[in-house]
């Protein structure tokens, strides 16, 4: 599915989530740290829900770099090329990357042209948790400050922020289409008052796309005010459309309303390819302890089913299994609750049991 092997940002016209056949071959990249613990749970859940899916493991990440000298080996690219979708765990980034080392997830997003990052946050059925939040952050995923164009002479450091009309319009159309299937409201987040060229272009593209969707309400908000409103009144948001960096930050903030980083799923969407990944990182503080929350990874798998493979029913099944497990009070230590916390594997087993009940009726 790799259309273009060079790390060039390409723009194609369609902005509809792609649909492939009902079957699919999924490349599984566990990555580093808790990626090894949460990804297998997501694979088991997907396998139980959609038995025709085929899973092929491939390696990438910092551990891979230390072992083999490359963060993404050639055979991993080959597996990706033959895959319909990718399930990704998490990857550790060294604080001072060695020369030539580039963050794996950024390389994947740019090389596969995964132009959209969908990051939902919805209230979990956990007693005591704020209810009524159901929002979807639609983040531009290939440009902005994440294009990797930084330089420094030791005294002055410069990072380039690239915003193009084509990428901004493409992500805006996707946001409005998604809003049509939700509560029909889009909040465009930017900082065009201070960054009139870059954010101004993004904002302009968003409002010109909005004209094609008269049934969808559109509002705009400066990113700093957005950070405040997201903390204060998250219920007021439906679809949130934002450039890359703002979306990265705001989605971690929004994840609080879904139960924290361990609960937050995401999907990177391109043309004919998609990569599902929990929002969290490799969590070195808990890696290897068997206590990581697998729900973010599991719900990311459900997003792959829904938005990329067109398998809405199976996606809903996975989400219902998660809902039931949480409603019973089952939880890993990162979640609050009265019952004693369980380990990653036990939560995974409970999800499989609920899935069996749901499919057997
Ligand atoms: P992190 O998301 O790994 O961890 C932040 C905090 O949340 C930690 O206390 C961790 O224990 C907790 N946490 C995260 N996921 C959890 C889960 N599933 N269950 C329970 N608790 C969970 O972010 P941090 O610590 O800033 O970064 C650690 C490493 O991960 C770094 O090397 C960073 O570069 C990398 N990272 C990778 C990402 C990716 O692969 N997409 C995204 C974010 C960070
Ligand atoms: Mg992030």
Short mmCIF file of C-alpha atoms and ligand atoms in Angstrom, two decimals:
data_model
loop_
_atom_site.label_atom_id
_atom_site.label_comp_id
_atom_site.label_asym_id
_atom_site.label_seq_id
_atom_site.Cartn_x
_atom_site.Cartn_y
_atom_site.Cartn_z
CA UNK A 1 0.00 0.00 0.00
CA UNK A 2 3.00 2.31 -0.03
CA UNK A 3 2.26 4.44 -3.04
CA UNK A 4 5.34 6.60 -2.86
CA UNK A 5 8.52 5.37 -1.21
CA UNK A 6 10.06 8.82 -0.93
CA UNK A 7 9.40 10.90 2.18
CA UNK A 8 7.61 13.55 0.19
CA UNK A 9 4.34 15.12 1.23
CA UNK A 10 1.88 14.36 -1.55
CA UNK A 11 -1.64 15.59 -1.93
CA UNK A 12 -4.41 13.69 -3.57
CA UNK A 13 -7.86 14.99 -3.95
CA UNK A 14 -10.34 12.68 -2.19
CA UNK A 15 -10.90 13.42 1.45
CA UNK A 16 -13.30 10.61 2.22
CA UNK A 17 -12.06 7.84 4.53
CA UNK A 18 -11.00 5.04 2.23
CA UNK A 19 -12.81 1.74 2.04
CA UNK A 20 -11.09 -1.49 1.15
CA UNK A 21 -12.54 -4.98 0.92
CA UNK A 22 -14.16 -6.62 3.93
CA UNK A 23 -11.05 -8.75 4.36
CA UNK A 24 -7.76 -7.35 5.43
CA UNK A 25 -4.15 -8.07 6.18
CA UNK A 26 -2.94 -6.16 9.19
CA UNK A 27 0.71 -5.38 9.84
CA UNK A 28 1.34 -5.40 13.60
CA UNK A 29 4.18 -3.24 14.95
CA UNK A 30 4.40 -3.55 18.73
CA UNK A 31 7.29 -1.10 18.93
CA UNK A 32 8.79 -0.45 22.36
CA UNK A 33 7.92 -0.53 26.06
CA UNK A 34 4.24 -1.16 26.78
CA UNK A 35 3.68 -1.52 23.03
CA UNK A 36 4.67 -5.17 23.65
CA UNK A 37 1.97 -5.50 26.31
CA UNK A 38 -1.04 -3.66 24.90
CA UNK A 39 -0.74 -4.54 21.19
CA UNK A 40 -1.15 -8.33 21.67
CA UNK A 41 -4.40 -7.67 23.54
CA UNK A 42 -5.68 -5.54 20.64
CA UNK A 43 -4.71 -8.27 18.17
CA UNK A 44 -6.55 -10.94 20.18
CA UNK A 45 -9.66 -8.79 20.40
CA UNK A 46 -9.63 -8.02 16.68
CA UNK A 47 -9.00 -11.66 15.84
CA UNK A 48 -11.96 -12.72 17.98
CA UNK A 49 -14.19 -10.07 16.40
CA UNK A 50 -13.13 -10.43 12.77
CA UNK A 51 -11.63 -13.93 12.36
CA UNK A 52 -10.91 -13.43 8.65
CA UNK A 53 -8.34 -10.71 9.37
CA UNK A 54 -4.75 -11.82 8.95
CA UNK A 55 -2.05 -10.41 11.23
CA UNK A 56 1.62 -10.16 10.31
CA UNK A 57 4.20 -8.94 12.85
CA UNK A 58 6.96 -6.57 11.91
CA UNK A 59 9.49 -4.69 13.98
CA UNK A 60 10.32 -1.01 14.24
CA UNK A 61 11.34 1.44 16.90
CA UNK A 62 14.11 2.41 19.25
CA UNK A 63 14.76 -1.12 20.54
CA UNK A 64 14.98 -2.20 16.90
CA UNK A 65 17.40 0.68 16.18
CA UNK A 66 19.64 -0.33 19.10
CA UNK A 67 19.65 -3.95 17.96
CA UNK A 68 19.88 -3.51 14.21
CA UNK A 69 20.99 0.07 13.52
CA UNK A 70 17.78 0.99 11.67
CA UNK A 71 14.49 2.17 13.20
CA UNK A 72 12.37 0.71 10.36
CA UNK A 73 14.04 -2.26 8.62
CA UNK A 74 13.44 -2.90 4.93
CA UNK A 75 11.40 -6.07 5.59
CA UNK A 76 9.02 -4.03 7.74
CA UNK A 77 8.38 -1.73 4.78
CA UNK A 78 7.71 -4.82 2.69
CA UNK A 79 5.12 -6.12 5.16
CA UNK A 80 3.53 -2.66 5.27
CA UNK A 81 3.41 -2.56 1.49
CA UNK A 82 1.37 -5.76 1.37
CA UNK A 83 -0.89 -4.78 4.26
CA UNK A 84 -4.34 -3.18 4.25
CA UNK A 85 -3.78 -1.56 7.60
CA UNK A 86 -1.29 -1.20 10.43
CA UNK A 87 -1.75 -1.72 14.15
CA UNK A 88 0.95 0.16 16.00
CA UNK A 89 1.87 0.04 19.71
CA UNK A 90 4.19 2.80 20.84
CA UNK A 91 7.76 3.82 20.30
CA UNK A 92 10.33 5.38 22.61
CA UNK A 93 12.11 8.44 21.36
CA UNK A 94 15.62 9.07 22.71
CA UNK A 95 15.83 12.56 24.27
CA UNK A 96 18.84 13.33 22.07
CA UNK A 97 18.41 11.26 18.92
CA UNK A 98 21.62 10.13 17.20
CA UNK A 99 22.33 11.76 13.84
CA UNK A 100 20.08 10.36 11.15
CA UNK A 101 17.51 9.00 13.59
CA UNK A 102 13.99 10.22 12.89
CA UNK A 103 10.93 9.47 15.01
CA UNK A 104 9.39 6.29 13.62
CA UNK A 105 5.78 7.39 13.83
CA UNK A 106 6.55 10.65 12.01
CA UNK A 107 8.40 8.74 9.27
CA UNK A 108 5.43 6.38 8.88
CA UNK A 109 2.90 9.22 8.78
CA UNK A 110 4.83 11.13 6.15
CA UNK A 111 6.00 8.23 3.97
CA UNK A 112 2.56 6.60 3.94
CA UNK A 113 0.95 10.00 3.51
CA UNK A 114 -1.29 9.44 6.52
CA UNK A 115 -2.76 12.90 6.26
CA UNK A 116 -5.39 12.73 9.00
CA UNK A 117 -5.16 11.81 12.64
CA UNK A 118 -8.53 11.07 14.23
CA UNK A 119 -8.52 11.25 18.01
CA UNK A 120 -11.85 10.77 19.76
CA UNK A 121 -12.50 11.41 23.45
CA UNK A 122 -15.72 10.14 24.98
CA UNK A 123 -16.81 9.79 28.61
CA UNK A 124 -16.15 6.25 29.86
CA UNK A 125 -18.83 4.33 31.78
CA UNK A 126 -16.84 4.60 35.00
CA UNK A 127 -18.76 5.68 38.11
CA UNK A 128 -17.78 9.17 39.19
CA UNK A 129 -16.46 10.12 35.77
CA UNK A 130 -17.80 13.22 34.08
CA UNK A 131 -20.38 12.09 31.51
CA UNK A 132 -21.57 13.78 28.31
CA UNK A 133 -18.23 14.26 26.55
CA UNK A 134 -18.13 12.95 22.98
CA UNK A 135 -15.71 14.77 20.73
CA UNK A 136 -13.45 13.93 17.83
CA UNK A 137 -10.22 15.79 17.17
CA UNK A 138 -9.33 15.80 13.48
CA UNK A 139 -5.67 16.71 13.31
CA UNK A 140 -3.66 17.45 10.18
CA UNK A 141 -0.92 14.89 10.32
CA UNK A 142 1.78 15.53 7.75
CA UNK A 143 2.90 19.13 8.02
CA UNK A 144 2.93 22.11 10.39
CA UNK A 145 5.87 22.14 12.79
CA UNK A 146 6.34 18.38 12.39
CA UNK A 147 7.97 18.49 8.95
CA UNK A 148 11.37 17.99 10.59
CA UNK A 149 12.93 21.16 9.18
CA UNK A 150 14.92 22.39 12.17
CA UNK A 151 18.33 24.01 12.27
CA UNK A 152 20.53 25.54 14.92
CA UNK A 153 23.94 27.19 15.11
CA UNK A 154 24.02 26.68 18.85
CA UNK A 155 22.78 30.20 19.58
CA UNK A 156 19.71 30.44 17.42
CA UNK A 157 17.44 27.52 16.63
CA UNK A 158 14.80 27.65 13.92
CA UNK A 159 11.95 25.28 13.11
CA UNK A 160 9.98 25.73 9.90
CA UNK A 161 6.21 25.47 10.03
CA UNK A 162 4.75 24.44 6.72
CA UNK A 163 1.06 24.76 5.99
CA UNK A 164 -0.29 24.15 2.50
CA UNK A 165 -3.71 24.96 1.11
CA UNK A 166 -4.02 21.46 -0.37
CA UNK A 167 -3.38 19.64 2.91
CA UNK A 168 -5.52 22.10 4.88
CA UNK A 169 -8.48 21.71 2.50
CA UNK A 170 -8.16 17.94 2.46
CA UNK A 171 -8.24 17.66 6.26
CA UNK A 172 -11.07 20.22 6.47
CA UNK A 173 -13.27 18.25 4.06
CA UNK A 174 -12.66 15.10 6.07
CA UNK A 175 -13.62 16.90 9.30
CA UNK A 176 -16.87 18.20 7.78
CA UNK A 177 -17.80 14.81 6.35
CA UNK A 178 -17.21 13.18 9.73
CA UNK A 179 -19.28 15.90 11.41
CA UNK A 180 -22.17 15.12 9.06
CA UNK A 181 -22.33 11.67 10.65
CA UNK A 182 -22.09 13.06 14.19
CA UNK A 183 -23.64 16.14 15.85
CA UNK A 184 -22.93 18.36 12.83
CA UNK A 185 -20.61 20.88 14.39
CA UNK A 186 -16.97 21.71 13.60
CA UNK A 187 -14.71 23.91 15.73
CA UNK A 188 -11.74 25.22 13.74
CA UNK A 189 -8.78 25.74 16.09
CA UNK A 190 -5.91 28.03 15.06
CA UNK A 191 -3.80 30.99 16.14
CA UNK A 192 -4.27 33.16 13.08
CA UNK A 193 -4.08 36.37 15.13
CA UNK A 194 -0.37 35.74 15.80
CA UNK A 195 0.42 33.48 12.83
CA UNK A 196 -1.60 35.12 10.04
CA UNK A 197 0.29 33.42 7.20
CA UNK A 198 0.38 29.80 8.36
CA UNK A 199 -2.66 29.60 10.62
CA UNK A 200 -4.39 32.12 8.37
CA UNK A 201 -4.04 29.73 5.43
CA UNK A 202 -5.34 26.82 7.50
CA UNK A 203 -8.28 28.88 8.73
CA UNK A 204 -9.13 30.15 5.24
CA UNK A 205 -9.07 26.62 3.82
CA UNK A 206 -11.31 25.39 6.63
CA UNK A 207 -13.90 28.10 6.03
CA UNK A 208 -13.87 27.62 2.26
CA UNK A 209 -14.49 23.88 2.80
CA UNK A 210 -17.27 24.75 5.28
CA UNK A 211 -19.23 26.36 2.45
CA UNK A 212 -19.77 22.89 0.94
CA UNK A 213 -21.49 21.63 4.12
CA UNK A 214 -24.33 24.04 4.87
CA UNK A 215 -25.88 21.57 7.33
CA UNK A 216 -22.81 21.63 9.56
CA UNK A 217 -22.34 24.45 12.06
CA UNK A 218 -18.86 25.93 12.06
CA UNK A 219 -17.16 27.98 14.76
CA UNK A 220 -13.57 29.03 15.29
CA UNK A 221 -11.43 29.26 18.38
CA UNK A 222 -7.89 30.41 19.14
CA UNK A 223 -5.85 27.50 20.44
CA UNK A 224 -5.13 28.99 23.87
CA UNK A 225 -8.81 29.66 24.49
CA UNK A 226 -9.53 26.18 23.18
CA UNK A 227 -7.21 24.67 25.81
CA UNK A 228 -9.25 26.45 28.46
CA UNK A 229 -12.68 25.50 27.07
CA UNK A 230 -11.60 21.91 26.60
CA UNK A 231 -10.79 21.80 30.31
CA UNK A 232 -13.93 23.69 31.32
CA UNK A 233 -16.76 22.61 28.99
CA UNK A 234 -15.68 19.66 26.86
CA UNK A 235 -19.34 18.74 26.18
CA UNK A 236 -19.73 21.70 23.85
CA UNK A 237 -17.41 20.20 21.22
CA UNK A 238 -18.21 17.73 18.46
CA UNK A 239 -15.54 17.70 15.73
CA UNK A 240 -12.41 19.77 16.41
CA UNK A 241 -10.35 20.61 13.31
CA UNK A 242 -6.76 21.61 13.97
CA UNK A 243 -3.21 21.78 12.57
CA UNK A 244 -0.66 19.18 13.61
CA UNK A 245 1.01 20.49 16.80
CA UNK A 246 -2.17 21.92 18.34
CA UNK A 247 -3.94 18.63 17.69
CA UNK A 248 -1.16 16.68 19.36
CA UNK A 249 -1.40 18.77 22.52
CA UNK A 250 -5.18 19.16 22.65
CA UNK A 251 -5.76 15.43 22.16
CA UNK A 252 -3.66 14.56 25.21
CA UNK A 253 -5.70 17.13 27.14
CA UNK A 254 -8.97 15.70 25.81
CA UNK A 255 -7.89 12.16 26.75
CA UNK A 256 -8.43 13.12 30.40
CA UNK A 257 -12.19 13.09 29.73
CA UNK A 258 -11.94 9.57 28.31
CA UNK A 259 -10.15 8.19 31.37
CA UNK A 260 -6.56 9.21 30.64
CA UNK A 261 -3.84 8.34 28.16
CA UNK A 262 -4.26 4.59 28.60
CA UNK A 263 -7.81 4.87 27.26
CA UNK A 264 -7.26 7.15 24.27
CA UNK A 265 -7.33 5.66 20.75
CA UNK A 266 -6.34 7.18 17.44
CA UNK A 267 -6.32 6.42 13.75
CA UNK A 268 -3.92 7.81 11.16
CA UNK A 269 -5.74 7.81 7.87
CA UNK A 270 -4.35 8.03 4.33
CA UNK A 271 -5.53 7.08 0.87
CA UNK A 272 -6.02 3.31 0.97
CA UNK A 273 -3.92 2.81 4.10
CA UNK A 274 -4.44 3.50 7.79
CA UNK A 275 -2.43 3.11 10.96
CA UNK A 276 -4.18 2.63 14.29
CA UNK A 277 -2.24 3.57 17.44
CA UNK A 278 -3.10 4.39 21.02
CA UNK A 279 -2.32 8.03 21.84
CA UNK A 280 0.05 7.07 24.65
CA UNK A 281 3.79 6.45 24.31
CA UNK A 282 5.96 3.56 25.45
CA UNK A 283 5.47 4.43 29.16
CA UNK A 284 8.93 3.39 30.42
CA UNK A 285 7.79 3.96 34.03
CA UNK A 286 5.43 0.96 33.87
CA UNK A 287 6.84 -1.06 30.94
CA UNK A 288 7.40 -4.74 31.72
CA UNK A 289 5.17 -4.69 34.80
CA UNK A 290 2.10 -6.10 33.04
CA UNK A 291 -0.16 -3.32 34.29
CA UNK A 292 -0.57 -1.15 31.18
CA UNK A 293 -4.11 -0.34 30.18
CA UNK A 294 -4.77 -2.02 26.80
CA UNK A 295 -8.05 -0.19 26.10
CA UNK A 296 -6.47 2.65 24.08
CA UNK A 297 -4.88 0.05 21.79
CA UNK A 298 -8.08 -2.02 21.60
CA UNK A 299 -10.23 1.01 20.73
CA UNK A 300 -7.65 2.03 18.11
CA UNK A 301 -8.25 -1.39 16.54
CA UNK A 302 -11.98 -0.64 16.54
CA UNK A 303 -11.26 2.63 14.71
CA UNK A 304 -9.33 0.69 12.08
CA UNK A 305 -12.37 -1.55 11.60
CA UNK A 306 -14.80 1.36 11.37
CA UNK A 307 -13.05 4.09 9.44
CA UNK A 308 -10.72 2.08 7.24
CA UNK A 309 -12.07 -1.43 6.72
CA UNK A 310 -15.71 -0.31 6.65
CA UNK A 311 -16.64 -2.85 9.33
CA UNK A 312 -18.94 -0.78 11.50
CA UNK A 313 -20.68 -3.73 13.16
CA UNK A 314 -17.50 -5.33 14.38
CA UNK A 315 -16.17 -1.96 15.57
CA UNK A 316 -19.34 -1.45 17.60
CA UNK A 317 -18.94 -4.93 19.11
CA UNK A 318 -15.43 -4.16 20.32
CA UNK A 319 -16.61 -0.86 21.82
CA UNK A 320 -19.52 -2.56 23.56
CA UNK A 321 -17.18 -5.18 25.06
CA UNK A 322 -14.99 -2.35 26.39
CA UNK A 323 -18.04 -0.57 27.76
CA UNK A 324 -19.24 -3.68 29.59
CA UNK A 325 -15.86 -4.48 31.11
CA UNK A 326 -15.52 -0.92 32.41
CA UNK A 327 -19.12 -0.82 33.67
CA UNK A 328 -18.37 -3.95 35.73
CA UNK A 329 -15.60 -2.03 37.45
CA UNK A 330 -12.74 -3.93 35.85
CA UNK A 331 -9.77 -1.63 35.51
CA UNK A 332 -6.00 -1.42 35.32
CA UNK A 333 -4.27 0.69 38.03
CA UNK A 334 -4.34 3.90 35.96
CA UNK A 335 -8.15 4.04 36.29
CA UNK A 336 -10.05 4.92 39.46
CA UNK A 337 -12.43 2.43 41.01
CA UNK A 338 -13.46 0.48 44.09
CA UNK A 339 -12.47 -2.96 42.86
CA UNK A 340 -8.81 -3.91 43.09
CA UNK A 341 -7.02 -3.28 39.80
CA UNK A 342 -6.27 -6.13 37.41
CA UNK A 343 -3.34 -6.81 35.12
CA UNK A 344 -3.22 -6.14 31.38
CA UNK A 345 -3.75 -9.81 30.51
CA UNK A 346 -6.74 -10.20 32.80
CA UNK A 347 -8.43 -7.17 31.31
CA UNK A 348 -7.74 -8.66 27.87
CA UNK A 349 -9.32 -11.97 28.90
CA UNK A 350 -12.39 -10.16 30.23
CA UNK A 351 -12.77 -8.36 26.89
CA UNK A 352 -12.64 -11.69 25.04
CA UNK A 353 -15.28 -13.17 27.36
CA UNK A 354 -17.62 -10.20 26.81
CA UNK A 355 -17.08 -10.44 23.07
CA UNK A 356 -18.06 -14.12 23.11
CA UNK A 357 -21.23 -13.29 25.04
CA UNK A 358 -22.06 -10.53 22.57
CA UNK A 359 -21.54 -12.65 19.48
CA UNK A 360 -23.26 -15.76 20.89
CA UNK A 361 -26.17 -13.68 22.17
P1 LIG B 1 3.62 8.11 27.81
O1 LIG B 1 2.31 8.21 27.11
O2 LIG B 1 4.46 6.95 27.44
O3 LIG B 1 3.37 8.08 29.39
C1 LIG B 1 2.80 9.17 30.11
C2 LIG B 1 2.22 8.67 31.43
O4 LIG B 1 1.02 7.94 31.16
C3 LIG B 1 3.13 7.70 32.15
O5 LIG B 1 3.01 7.90 33.53
C4 LIG B 1 2.60 6.34 31.77
O6 LIG B 1 2.83 5.35 32.73
C5 LIG B 1 1.10 6.62 31.61
N1 LIG B 1 0.54 5.74 30.58
C6 LIG B 1 0.69 5.85 29.24
N2 LIG B 1 0.05 4.86 28.63
C7 LIG B 1 -0.50 4.09 29.59
C8 LIG B 1 -1.28 2.90 29.56
N3 LIG B 1 -1.61 2.28 28.42
N4 LIG B 1 -1.68 2.38 30.75
C9 LIG B 1 -1.36 2.98 31.90
N5 LIG B 1 -0.64 4.10 31.99
C10 LIG B 1 -0.20 4.65 30.84
O7 LIG B 1 4.38 9.47 27.53
P2 LIG B 1 5.87 9.89 27.93
O8 LIG B 1 6.22 9.34 29.28
O9 LIG B 1 5.92 11.33 27.71
O10 LIG B 1 6.79 9.23 26.83
C11 LIG B 1 7.44 7.97 26.99
C12 LIG B 1 8.10 7.61 25.67
O11 LIG B 1 7.10 7.39 24.67
C13 LIG B 1 9.01 8.70 25.12
O12 LIG B 1 10.16 8.09 24.57
C14 LIG B 1 8.16 9.37 24.07
O13 LIG B 1 8.94 9.96 23.07
C15 LIG B 1 7.37 8.20 23.53
N6 LIG B 1 6.08 8.56 22.92
C16 LIG B 1 5.73 7.85 21.82
C17 LIG B 1 4.52 8.06 21.21
C18 LIG B 1 4.17 7.20 20.03
O14 LIG B 1 4.77 6.16 19.81
N7 LIG B 1 3.17 7.57 19.26
C19 LIG B 1 3.57 9.06 21.70
C20 LIG B 1 4.02 9.72 22.92
C21 LIG B 1 5.23 9.47 23.48
MG1 LIG B 2 1.28 13.13 21.45
#
